[in-house]
Short mmCIF file of C-alpha atoms in Angstrom, two decimals:
data_model
loop_
_atom_site.label_atom_id
_atom_site.label_comp_id
_atom_site.label_asym_id
_atom_site.label_seq_id
_atom_site.Cartn_x
_atom_site.Cartn_y
_atom_site.Cartn_z
CA MET A 18 0.00 0.00 0.00
CA LEU A 19 2.76 2.43 1.00
CA GLN A 20 4.79 1.32 -1.98
CA LEU A 21 1.78 2.02 -4.17
CA LEU A 22 1.39 5.52 -2.75
CA ALA A 23 5.07 6.21 -3.29
CA ASP A 24 4.83 5.00 -6.90
CA LEU A 25 1.75 7.13 -7.38
CA ALA A 26 3.49 10.21 -6.02
CA ARG A 27 6.44 9.57 -8.31
CA TRP A 28 4.10 9.15 -11.28
CA LEU A 29 2.28 12.37 -10.55
CA THR A 30 5.38 14.47 -9.99
CA GLY A 31 7.80 13.00 -12.54
CA PRO A 32 8.82 15.70 -15.07
CA ALA A 33 8.76 13.19 -17.95
CA GLN A 34 5.12 12.52 -17.14
CA TRP A 35 4.16 16.13 -17.61
CA GLN A 36 5.87 16.85 -20.93
CA GLY A 37 5.39 15.69 -24.48
CA SER A 38 2.37 14.95 -26.60
CA GLY A 39 1.02 12.33 -24.16
CA GLY A 40 2.05 14.31 -21.10
CA ILE A 41 -0.24 15.42 -18.32
CA ALA A 42 -0.13 19.07 -19.40
CA VAL A 43 -1.42 18.23 -22.88
CA ARG A 44 -4.02 15.78 -21.60
CA LEU A 45 -5.23 18.32 -19.09
CA LEU A 46 -5.66 20.94 -21.80
CA GLU A 47 -7.51 18.46 -24.00
CA HIS A 48 -9.78 17.58 -21.12
CA LEU A 49 -10.55 21.22 -20.37
CA GLU A 50 -11.10 21.92 -24.07
CA TYR A 51 -13.72 19.16 -24.39
CA SER A 52 -15.41 20.23 -21.19
CA LEU A 53 -15.51 23.96 -21.89
CA LEU A 54 -16.73 23.56 -25.46
CA ALA A 55 -19.44 21.11 -24.47
CA THR A 56 -20.61 23.24 -21.55
CA LEU A 57 -20.68 26.36 -23.71
CA ALA A 58 -22.64 24.64 -26.44
CA GLY A 59 -24.98 23.20 -23.81
CA ALA A 60 -25.50 26.67 -22.36
CA VAL A 61 -26.24 28.16 -25.78
CA LEU A 62 -28.96 25.56 -26.29
CA ALA A 63 -30.30 25.34 -22.76
CA LEU A 64 -30.32 28.93 -21.49
CA PRO A 65 -32.87 30.30 -24.00
CA LEU A 66 -35.04 27.24 -23.41
CA GLY A 67 -34.89 27.61 -19.64
CA LEU A 68 -35.59 31.35 -19.83
CA PHE A 69 -38.48 30.81 -22.21
CA ILE A 70 -40.09 28.17 -20.01
CA GLY A 71 -39.47 30.22 -16.89
CA HIS A 72 -40.84 33.42 -18.38
CA THR A 73 -43.94 32.04 -20.08
CA ARG A 74 -44.47 29.12 -17.67
CA ARG A 75 -45.35 27.13 -20.74
CA PHE A 76 -43.97 23.60 -21.11
CA ALA A 77 -43.03 23.65 -17.44
CA PHE A 78 -43.55 19.88 -17.35
CA LEU A 79 -40.66 19.67 -19.79
CA ALA A 80 -38.27 21.45 -17.44
CA ILE A 81 -39.38 19.34 -14.51
CA ASN A 82 -39.28 15.98 -16.26
CA LEU A 83 -36.06 16.71 -18.08
CA ALA A 84 -34.30 16.69 -14.72
CA GLY A 85 -35.56 13.23 -13.83
CA PHE A 86 -34.79 11.95 -17.27
CA GLY A 87 -31.28 13.37 -17.20
CA ARG A 88 -30.72 11.75 -13.85
CA ALA A 89 -31.97 8.35 -14.96
CA LEU A 90 -30.17 8.26 -18.29
CA PRO A 91 -27.00 6.14 -18.01
CA THR A 92 -24.22 8.35 -19.33
CA VAL A 93 -21.95 5.51 -20.32
CA GLY A 94 -24.72 4.03 -22.45
CA LEU A 95 -25.41 7.39 -24.05
CA VAL A 96 -21.78 7.96 -25.02
CA THR A 97 -21.42 4.41 -26.34
CA LEU A 98 -24.63 4.67 -28.30
CA VAL A 99 -23.87 8.02 -29.89
CA PHE A 100 -20.37 6.83 -30.66
CA LEU A 101 -21.56 3.65 -32.37
CA ALA A 102 -24.12 5.66 -34.29
CA GLY A 103 -21.83 8.52 -35.23
CA GLY A 104 -18.61 6.76 -36.05
CA LEU A 105 -15.04 7.55 -35.20
CA SER A 106 -14.96 11.29 -34.77
CA MET A 107 -15.05 13.66 -31.86
CA TRP A 108 -18.52 14.98 -32.43
CA PRO A 109 -20.39 11.98 -30.96
CA VAL A 110 -18.55 12.65 -27.72
CA TYR A 111 -19.61 16.28 -27.89
CA VAL A 112 -23.21 15.31 -28.59
CA ALA A 113 -23.24 13.10 -25.52
CA LEU A 114 -21.58 15.71 -23.31
CA ILE A 115 -23.96 18.43 -24.50
CA ALA A 116 -26.93 16.13 -23.91
CA LEU A 117 -25.71 15.83 -20.34
CA ALA A 118 -25.30 19.54 -19.81
CA VAL A 119 -28.65 20.66 -21.22
CA PRO A 120 -31.10 19.21 -18.63
CA VAL A 121 -29.14 20.57 -15.67
CA ILE A 122 -28.99 24.06 -17.12
CA VAL A 123 -32.65 24.10 -18.21
CA THR A 124 -34.01 22.91 -14.86
CA ASN A 125 -31.86 25.23 -12.81
CA THR A 126 -32.65 28.24 -14.99
CA TYR A 127 -36.32 27.36 -14.71
CA ALA A 128 -36.00 26.93 -10.94
CA GLY A 129 -34.32 30.32 -10.71
CA MET A 130 -37.08 31.97 -12.73
CA THR A 131 -39.89 30.43 -10.70
CA ALA A 132 -38.19 31.50 -7.48
CA VAL A 133 -38.56 35.14 -8.49
CA ASP A 134 -41.18 36.75 -6.30
CA PRO A 135 -44.35 37.21 -8.43
CA ASP A 136 -44.96 40.56 -6.71
CA VAL A 137 -41.75 41.83 -8.23
CA THR A 138 -42.67 40.82 -11.78
CA ASP A 139 -46.17 42.21 -11.27
CA ALA A 140 -44.68 45.50 -10.17
CA ALA A 141 -42.39 45.50 -13.21
CA ARG A 142 -45.37 45.02 -15.50
CA GLY A 143 -47.28 47.63 -13.48
CA VAL A 144 -44.71 50.31 -14.23
CA GLY A 145 -45.12 49.53 -17.92
CA MET A 146 -42.28 47.17 -18.71
CA THR A 147 -42.73 45.00 -21.77
CA GLY A 148 -42.30 41.22 -21.65
CA PRO A 149 -38.68 41.20 -22.79
CA GLN A 150 -37.88 44.04 -20.40
CA VAL A 151 -39.36 42.09 -17.50
CA LEU A 152 -37.35 39.07 -18.57
CA PHE A 153 -33.99 40.75 -19.02
CA LYS A 154 -34.16 43.56 -16.48
CA VAL A 155 -36.01 41.83 -13.64
CA GLU A 156 -36.32 38.08 -13.87
CA LEU A 157 -32.92 37.19 -15.28
CA PRO A 158 -30.91 39.29 -12.83
CA LEU A 159 -32.86 37.83 -9.93
CA ALA A 160 -32.54 34.30 -11.25
CA LEU A 161 -28.86 34.67 -12.07
CA PRO A 162 -27.46 32.89 -8.99
CA LEU A 163 -29.41 29.73 -9.75
CA VAL A 164 -28.62 30.03 -13.45
CA MET A 165 -24.96 30.12 -12.48
CA THR A 166 -25.44 27.10 -10.24
CA GLY A 167 -26.90 25.24 -13.18
CA LEU A 168 -23.91 26.13 -15.33
CA ARG A 169 -21.54 25.05 -12.59
CA LEU A 170 -23.26 21.70 -12.04
CA ALA A 171 -23.34 21.10 -15.79
CA MET A 172 -19.67 21.94 -16.07
CA ILE A 173 -18.68 19.52 -13.29
CA GLN A 174 -20.82 16.79 -14.77
CA VAL A 175 -19.27 17.34 -18.18
CA VAL A 176 -15.74 17.40 -16.76
CA SER A 177 -16.40 14.07 -15.02
CA THR A 178 -17.85 12.54 -18.14
CA ALA A 179 -15.21 13.87 -20.54
CA THR A 180 -13.10 11.06 -19.08
CA ILE A 181 -15.05 8.72 -21.35
CA ALA A 182 -13.70 10.43 -24.47
CA ALA A 183 -10.61 8.31 -23.88
CA TYR A 184 -12.67 5.13 -23.82
CA VAL A 185 -13.75 5.84 -27.37
CA SER A 186 -10.14 6.51 -28.36
CA PHE A 187 -9.74 10.24 -27.79
CA GLY A 188 -7.57 12.21 -25.41
CA GLY A 189 -8.14 13.94 -22.13
CA LEU A 190 -7.21 12.73 -18.67
CA GLY A 191 -9.25 9.56 -19.14
CA ARG A 192 -6.45 8.38 -21.42
CA TYR A 193 -4.39 7.37 -18.37
CA ILE A 194 -7.31 5.53 -16.81
CA PHE A 195 -8.20 3.47 -19.86
CA ASP A 196 -4.60 2.91 -20.99
CA GLY A 197 -3.71 1.87 -17.47
CA LEU A 198 -6.68 -0.50 -17.27
CA ALA A 199 -5.70 -2.05 -20.59
CA GLN A 200 -2.07 -2.42 -19.56
CA ARG A 201 -2.90 -3.56 -16.00
CA ASP A 202 -0.84 -0.61 -14.78
CA LEU A 203 -2.51 0.32 -11.51
CA VAL A 204 -0.24 3.28 -10.83
CA GLN A 205 -1.18 4.92 -14.12
CA VAL A 206 -4.90 4.22 -13.54
CA LEU A 207 -4.73 5.70 -10.07
CA GLY A 208 -2.72 8.68 -11.31
CA GLY A 209 -5.36 9.42 -13.93
CA ALA A 210 -8.12 9.05 -11.37
CA VAL A 211 -6.39 11.41 -8.95
CA LEU A 212 -5.95 14.00 -11.71
CA VAL A 213 -9.60 13.80 -12.80
CA ALA A 214 -10.81 14.01 -9.22
CA VAL A 215 -8.56 16.97 -8.39
CA VAL A 216 -9.57 18.85 -11.54
CA ALA A 217 -13.30 18.35 -10.84
CA VAL A 218 -13.10 19.34 -7.19
CA LEU A 219 -10.86 22.35 -7.81
CA LEU A 220 -13.04 23.57 -10.66
CA ASP A 221 -16.16 23.23 -8.52
CA LEU A 222 -14.56 25.12 -5.63
CA ALA A 223 -13.28 27.83 -7.96
CA MET A 224 -16.67 28.32 -9.56
CA ALA A 225 -18.41 28.30 -6.19
CA GLY A 226 -15.96 30.95 -5.04
CA LEU A 227 -16.59 33.01 -8.16
CA GLN A 228 -20.33 32.78 -7.60
CA ARG A 229 -19.96 33.86 -4.00
CA SER A 230 -17.89 36.87 -4.89
CA LEU A 231 -20.22 37.84 -7.75
CA PHE A 232 -23.36 37.61 -5.66
CA ARG A 233 -21.95 38.73 -2.37
CA ASN A 234 -24.72 41.25 -1.87
CA ARG A 235 -27.45 38.66 -2.40
CA PRO A 236 -28.73 37.42 0.91
CA ALA A 237 -29.56 33.74 0.60
CA ASP A 238 -29.70 32.10 -2.76
CA ALA A 239 -26.32 33.55 -3.58
CA ARG A 240 -24.79 30.12 -3.69
CA MET B 79 -25.15 2.60 -38.02
CA THR B 80 -26.91 -0.67 -37.92
CA ALA B 81 -30.56 -0.55 -37.05
CA VAL B 82 -31.90 -2.27 -33.98
CA ASP B 83 -31.79 -6.02 -34.30
CA TRP B 84 -35.12 -7.00 -32.80
CA GLY B 85 -34.31 -10.69 -32.94
CA TRP B 86 -31.66 -10.07 -30.28
CA PHE B 87 -34.20 -9.30 -27.58
CA PRO B 88 -36.09 -12.62 -27.29
CA GLU B 89 -32.80 -14.52 -27.56
CA HIS B 90 -31.27 -12.68 -24.63
CA ILE B 91 -34.10 -12.51 -22.12
CA GLY B 92 -32.11 -14.71 -19.75
CA ASP B 93 -29.04 -12.48 -19.97
CA MET B 94 -31.07 -9.34 -19.52
CA THR B 95 -32.78 -10.75 -16.43
CA ALA B 96 -29.46 -11.78 -14.92
CA LEU B 97 -27.89 -8.40 -15.63
CA THR B 98 -30.92 -6.57 -14.24
CA LEU B 99 -30.68 -8.55 -11.00
CA ASP B 100 -26.94 -7.89 -10.92
CA HIS B 101 -27.69 -4.20 -11.46
CA LEU B 102 -30.11 -4.16 -8.55
CA SER B 103 -27.67 -6.04 -6.33
CA ILE B 104 -25.37 -3.02 -6.61
CA ALA B 105 -27.85 -0.14 -6.59
CA VAL B 106 -30.16 -1.33 -3.81
CA PRO B 107 -27.47 -1.98 -1.16
CA ALA B 108 -25.93 1.39 -2.05
CA VAL B 109 -29.14 3.25 -1.22
CA PHE B 110 -29.71 1.09 1.86
CA PHE B 111 -26.23 1.71 3.30
CA GLY B 112 -26.47 5.34 2.26
CA LEU B 113 -29.63 5.70 4.32
CA VAL B 114 -28.05 3.88 7.29
CA ILE B 115 -25.15 6.35 7.23
CA ALA B 116 -27.11 9.46 6.25
CA LEU B 117 -29.86 9.36 8.88
CA PRO B 118 -27.61 9.55 11.97
CA LEU B 119 -25.46 12.19 10.29
CA ALA B 120 -28.60 14.16 9.41
CA VAL B 121 -29.81 14.00 13.01
CA VAL B 122 -26.43 15.30 14.17
CA ALA B 123 -26.45 18.04 11.51
CA HIS B 124 -29.99 18.94 12.53
CA ARG B 125 -29.22 19.15 16.25
CA VAL B 126 -25.70 20.58 16.20
CA ARG B 127 -25.73 23.68 14.04
CA ARG B 128 -21.98 23.96 14.08
CA LEU B 129 -21.47 20.55 12.45
CA ARG B 130 -24.09 21.15 9.79
CA GLY B 131 -21.87 23.03 7.36
CA LEU B 132 -19.10 20.48 7.83
CA ILE B 133 -21.31 17.45 7.18
CA LEU B 134 -23.11 18.96 4.18
CA GLY B 135 -19.89 20.40 2.78
CA ALA B 136 -17.97 17.14 3.08
CA SER B 137 -20.70 15.13 1.38
CA ASN B 138 -20.80 17.76 -1.36
CA VAL B 139 -17.08 17.53 -2.06
CA LEU B 140 -17.26 13.72 -2.18
CA PHE B 141 -20.13 14.01 -4.65
CA THR B 142 -18.05 16.21 -6.92
CA ILE B 143 -15.44 13.49 -7.45
CA PRO B 144 -16.14 11.80 -10.80
CA SER B 145 -17.51 8.33 -10.24
CA LEU B 146 -15.09 6.51 -12.49
CA ALA B 147 -12.19 8.12 -10.65
CA PHE B 148 -13.83 7.26 -7.35
CA PHE B 149 -14.25 3.59 -8.20
CA ILE B 150 -10.64 3.43 -9.25
CA LEU B 151 -9.37 5.19 -6.14
CA LEU B 152 -11.27 2.60 -4.10
CA LEU B 153 -9.53 -0.26 -5.90
CA PRO B 154 -6.47 -0.45 -3.61
CA VAL B 155 -8.83 -0.58 -0.61
CA THR B 156 -11.62 -2.85 -1.75
CA GLY B 157 -10.01 -4.64 -4.69
CA LEU B 158 -11.82 -5.65 -7.84
CA THR B 159 -15.01 -6.67 -6.09
CA ARG B 160 -18.65 -5.76 -6.07
CA SER B 161 -18.10 -3.77 -2.87
CA THR B 162 -16.05 -1.21 -4.84
CA ALA B 163 -19.11 -0.30 -6.85
CA VAL B 164 -21.42 -0.43 -3.84
CA THR B 165 -19.10 1.72 -1.70
CA GLY B 166 -18.71 4.37 -4.38
CA LEU B 167 -22.44 4.61 -5.01
CA THR B 168 -23.19 4.66 -1.28
CA ILE B 169 -21.02 7.73 -0.89
CA TYR B 170 -22.79 9.48 -3.78
CA THR B 171 -26.21 8.86 -2.28
CA LEU B 172 -25.10 10.63 0.90
CA VAL B 173 -25.27 14.14 -0.48
CA VAL B 174 -28.95 13.87 -1.42
CA LEU B 175 -29.98 11.72 1.54
CA ILE B 176 -28.28 13.85 4.18
CA ARG B 177 -29.53 17.12 2.76
CA ASN B 178 -33.10 15.96 2.39
CA SER B 179 -33.13 14.34 5.82
CA VAL B 180 -31.85 17.52 7.44
CA GLU B 181 -34.44 19.57 5.57
CA GLY B 182 -37.13 17.09 6.53
CA LEU B 183 -36.20 17.33 10.19
CA ASP B 184 -36.06 21.12 9.90
CA SER B 185 -39.54 21.13 8.44
CA VAL B 186 -41.08 19.43 11.48
CA PRO B 187 -43.28 22.05 13.14
CA ALA B 188 -41.95 23.13 16.51
CA HIS B 189 -45.33 22.62 18.17
CA ALA B 190 -45.37 18.94 17.26
CA ARG B 191 -41.95 18.46 18.79
CA GLU B 192 -42.87 20.45 21.89
CA ALA B 193 -46.09 18.52 22.35
CA SER B 194 -44.14 15.29 22.29
CA VAL B 195 -41.67 16.59 24.86
CA ALA B 196 -44.51 17.91 27.01
CA MET B 197 -46.08 14.46 27.03
CA GLY B 198 -42.88 13.19 28.60
CA SER B 199 -41.17 11.61 25.60
CA ARG B 200 -37.45 11.27 25.72
CA PRO B 201 -35.49 12.75 22.80
CA LEU B 202 -35.03 9.38 21.09
CA ARG B 203 -38.73 8.63 21.30
CA THR B 204 -39.58 12.07 19.99
CA LEU B 205 -37.20 11.50 17.12
CA LEU B 206 -38.59 8.09 16.21
CA THR B 207 -42.29 8.68 16.74
CA VAL B 208 -42.73 12.34 15.87
CA GLU B 209 -39.87 13.90 13.98
CA LEU B 210 -38.92 11.11 11.56
CA PRO B 211 -42.50 10.29 10.51
CA LEU B 212 -43.23 13.96 9.88
CA ALA B 213 -39.98 14.35 7.98
CA LEU B 214 -40.70 11.25 5.91
CA PRO B 215 -42.06 12.92 2.76
CA VAL B 216 -38.94 15.04 2.33
CA ILE B 217 -36.66 12.13 3.24
CA MET B 218 -38.47 9.91 0.75
CA ALA B 219 -38.01 12.53 -1.95
CA GLY B 220 -34.29 12.19 -1.29
CA VAL B 221 -34.46 8.40 -1.36
CA ARG B 222 -36.17 8.54 -4.74
CA VAL B 223 -33.52 10.81 -6.22
CA ALA B 224 -30.73 8.70 -4.70
CA THR B 225 -32.25 5.50 -6.08
CA VAL B 226 -32.71 6.79 -9.61
CA MET B 227 -29.20 8.23 -9.57
CA SER B 228 -27.66 5.01 -8.28
CA ILE B 229 -29.44 2.92 -10.88
CA SER B 230 -28.13 5.17 -13.63
CA LEU B 231 -24.59 5.27 -12.20
CA VAL B 232 -24.09 1.52 -11.80
CA SER B 233 -23.14 1.29 -15.47
CA VAL B 234 -19.99 3.34 -14.85
CA ALA B 235 -18.68 0.42 -12.79
CA SER B 236 -18.75 -1.70 -15.95
CA TYR B 237 -15.26 -0.35 -16.67
CA ILE B 238 -14.06 -2.20 -13.59
CA GLY B 239 -16.16 -5.24 -14.38
CA TYR B 240 -19.21 -4.79 -12.14
CA GLY B 241 -21.62 -2.73 -14.14
CA GLY B 242 -24.87 -4.71 -14.13
CA LEU B 243 -26.70 -3.62 -17.26
CA GLY B 244 -23.64 -1.51 -18.06
CA GLN B 245 -21.98 -4.72 -19.23
CA LEU B 246 -24.25 -4.42 -22.25
CA PHE B 247 -22.57 -1.09 -23.09
CA THR B 248 -19.01 -2.42 -22.98
CA ASP B 249 -20.11 -5.55 -24.79
CA GLY B 250 -21.86 -3.58 -27.52
CA PHE B 251 -18.94 -1.19 -27.82
CA GLN B 252 -16.36 -3.93 -28.24
CA ARG B 253 -18.38 -5.63 -30.96
CA SER B 254 -19.60 -2.37 -32.55
CA TYR B 255 -23.09 -3.73 -32.07
CA THR B 256 -25.77 -1.17 -31.23
CA THR B 257 -28.61 -3.42 -30.11
CA PRO B 258 -27.27 -4.42 -26.66
CA VAL B 259 -26.40 -0.79 -25.95
CA ILE B 260 -29.95 0.32 -26.73
CA ALA B 261 -31.30 -2.54 -24.65
CA GLY B 262 -29.07 -1.48 -21.76
CA VAL B 263 -30.15 2.16 -21.93
CA LEU B 264 -33.85 1.25 -22.15
CA LEU B 265 -33.67 -1.30 -19.34
CA THR B 266 -31.81 1.16 -17.09
CA LEU B 267 -34.43 3.84 -17.74
CA LEU B 268 -37.23 1.34 -17.15
CA LEU B 269 -35.64 0.11 -13.94
CA ALA B 270 -35.25 3.67 -12.67
CA LEU B 271 -38.86 4.44 -13.52
CA LEU B 272 -40.16 1.31 -11.80
CA ALA B 273 -38.04 1.86 -8.70
CA ASP B 274 -39.24 5.45 -8.49
CA GLY B 275 -42.86 4.35 -8.80
CA LEU B 276 -42.34 1.67 -6.18
CA LEU B 277 -40.95 4.22 -3.75
CA VAL B 278 -43.91 6.52 -4.38
CA GLY B 279 -46.11 3.55 -3.44
CA VAL B 280 -44.08 2.84 -0.31
CA GLN B 281 -44.35 6.44 0.74
CA TYR B 282 -48.10 6.38 0.14
CA LEU B 283 -48.43 3.33 2.39
CA CYS B 284 -46.13 4.77 5.06
CA THR B 285 -47.84 8.13 5.41
CA PRO B 286 -51.57 7.42 5.76
CA TRP B 287 -52.12 10.79 7.41
CA ALA B 288 -50.93 12.66 4.33
CA ARG B 289 -53.19 10.87 1.87
CA SER B 290 -56.04 13.30 1.72
CA ARG B 291 -53.67 16.08 0.83
CA THR B 292 -50.83 14.31 -0.93
CA ARG B 293 -51.10 16.46 -4.01
CA THR B 294 -50.99 19.78 -2.27
CA ALA B 295 -48.32 18.54 0.10
CA ARG B 296 -46.04 17.54 -2.69
CA THR B 297 -46.22 20.78 -4.58
CA LYS B 298 -45.94 22.61 -1.31
CA THR B 299 -42.72 20.90 -0.30
CA SER B 300 -40.89 22.35 -3.20
CA ARG B 301 -42.40 25.75 -2.66
CA THR B 302 -41.74 25.97 1.07
CA ARG B 303 -38.25 24.75 0.47
CA ARG B 304 -37.72 27.50 -2.02
CA THR B 305 -39.02 30.21 0.25
CA ARG B 306 -36.99 28.88 3.11
CA THR B 307 -33.98 29.28 0.90
CA SER B 308 -34.41 32.99 1.05
CA THR B 309 -34.96 33.15 4.79
CA ALA B 310 -32.96 30.44 6.48
CA GLY B 311 -29.57 31.43 5.19
CA ALA B 312 -26.86 29.97 3.09
CA THR B 313 -26.81 26.36 4.28
CA THR B 314 -30.08 25.43 2.67
CA ALA B 315 -29.47 27.47 -0.45
CA PRO B 316 -28.23 24.77 -2.83
CA SER B 317 -31.22 22.61 -1.95
CA THR B 318 -33.47 23.60 -4.81
CA THR B 319 -30.76 22.81 -7.26
CA ALA B 320 -28.94 19.83 -5.88
CA THR B 321 -32.08 17.74 -5.96
CA THR B 322 -32.48 18.53 -9.63
CA GLN B 323 -28.94 17.57 -10.35
CA GLY B 324 -27.71 14.38 -11.92
CA LYS B 325 -24.27 12.95 -11.93
CA GLY B 326 -22.06 12.48 -14.95
CA VAL B 327 -19.54 9.70 -14.85
#
């Protein structure tokens, strides 16, 4: 056990491990690239949908059921399925990652919009604001903390799942996990796992910190 | 892409049954152990304000760790066994179970608790006969989320050889054969749906006093929780979201 930890520490800190085309630095960048692109694309699709549902209260069942569906859908199956259907290119992985990000963002945006005090929106309409004005000047700013939470949760979920890109022969930090599993190299598998875990936790903490500093003046739902 | 091979299904009913049972043998113990661990921790978090942030925060950080990484990090401890998958999933259920149990206990009206104390009940008796039953709807909401999440996450453990229906994914991937993958996805979704429905039934049977107003109570839970978010301070704030959250890999 101690020997294993020592090997692991050596693996994680060895300079050779960090450099080169298969080095940790490159893999880390690949991983972040997949995750950021997928989260961004997910946000572009999901934010308007969430805002629309939240503003009009139409199709609310969609926002509510999407969450349950997203939770029940086995990610591994989704990635495998899209990959088998889409062939050997990166876009099936993106499709799967985006499909993961969308429900979280939609439901949280919707939750943020419904949490806005109806008296406030009534008042906004009362002073003569149009629908879009109410949406962008009142509802969205008030819902922003929860919208941000949705983005953060989506991001973490995508970062975790981007590991699977390596399973279907692409890069990212999952490379070490799946190469290690194939080569029965426990140290490499563990090293990859540590890296993925550290990246996810650090990213979550960083984004939580960012949210806190952005919404410092908000009393409760600021996180 | 090859279309779905319908002939595959009747030929593999035996396999699918075995894998479904295998799937349940990982997901069900995970939720059970999760509940066994979460309830005492929730009671502590409910009673001792100072420990609340610590307990909720710790379970949150554990939840953030990607599941594949978690399973692998457990390997040196538990080895390549079923308990690796069960342990990992158990830890993921904690975040939902603890938070919902704490919120459930918080939602017990003070007068009910005081009445119990006034009738001479000791704290443990108050907890078991008054607080927990009244907190049950919120706790059960957590159990439902934890169950659905566990059922969906089991397949990640297929990479370490214990994935239940997830074996169909690795199998289909290795043979570039779509049908088992589709079967696995559909069966997982079906299993999650059935388990969720079953738990709704259990809750219905366990809370006879709530029956006449189940509908209003359920919609109310989410609403009161949301309003409490804005009054009770930061600790309950992520509640509206975390219950709507899934888990990637």
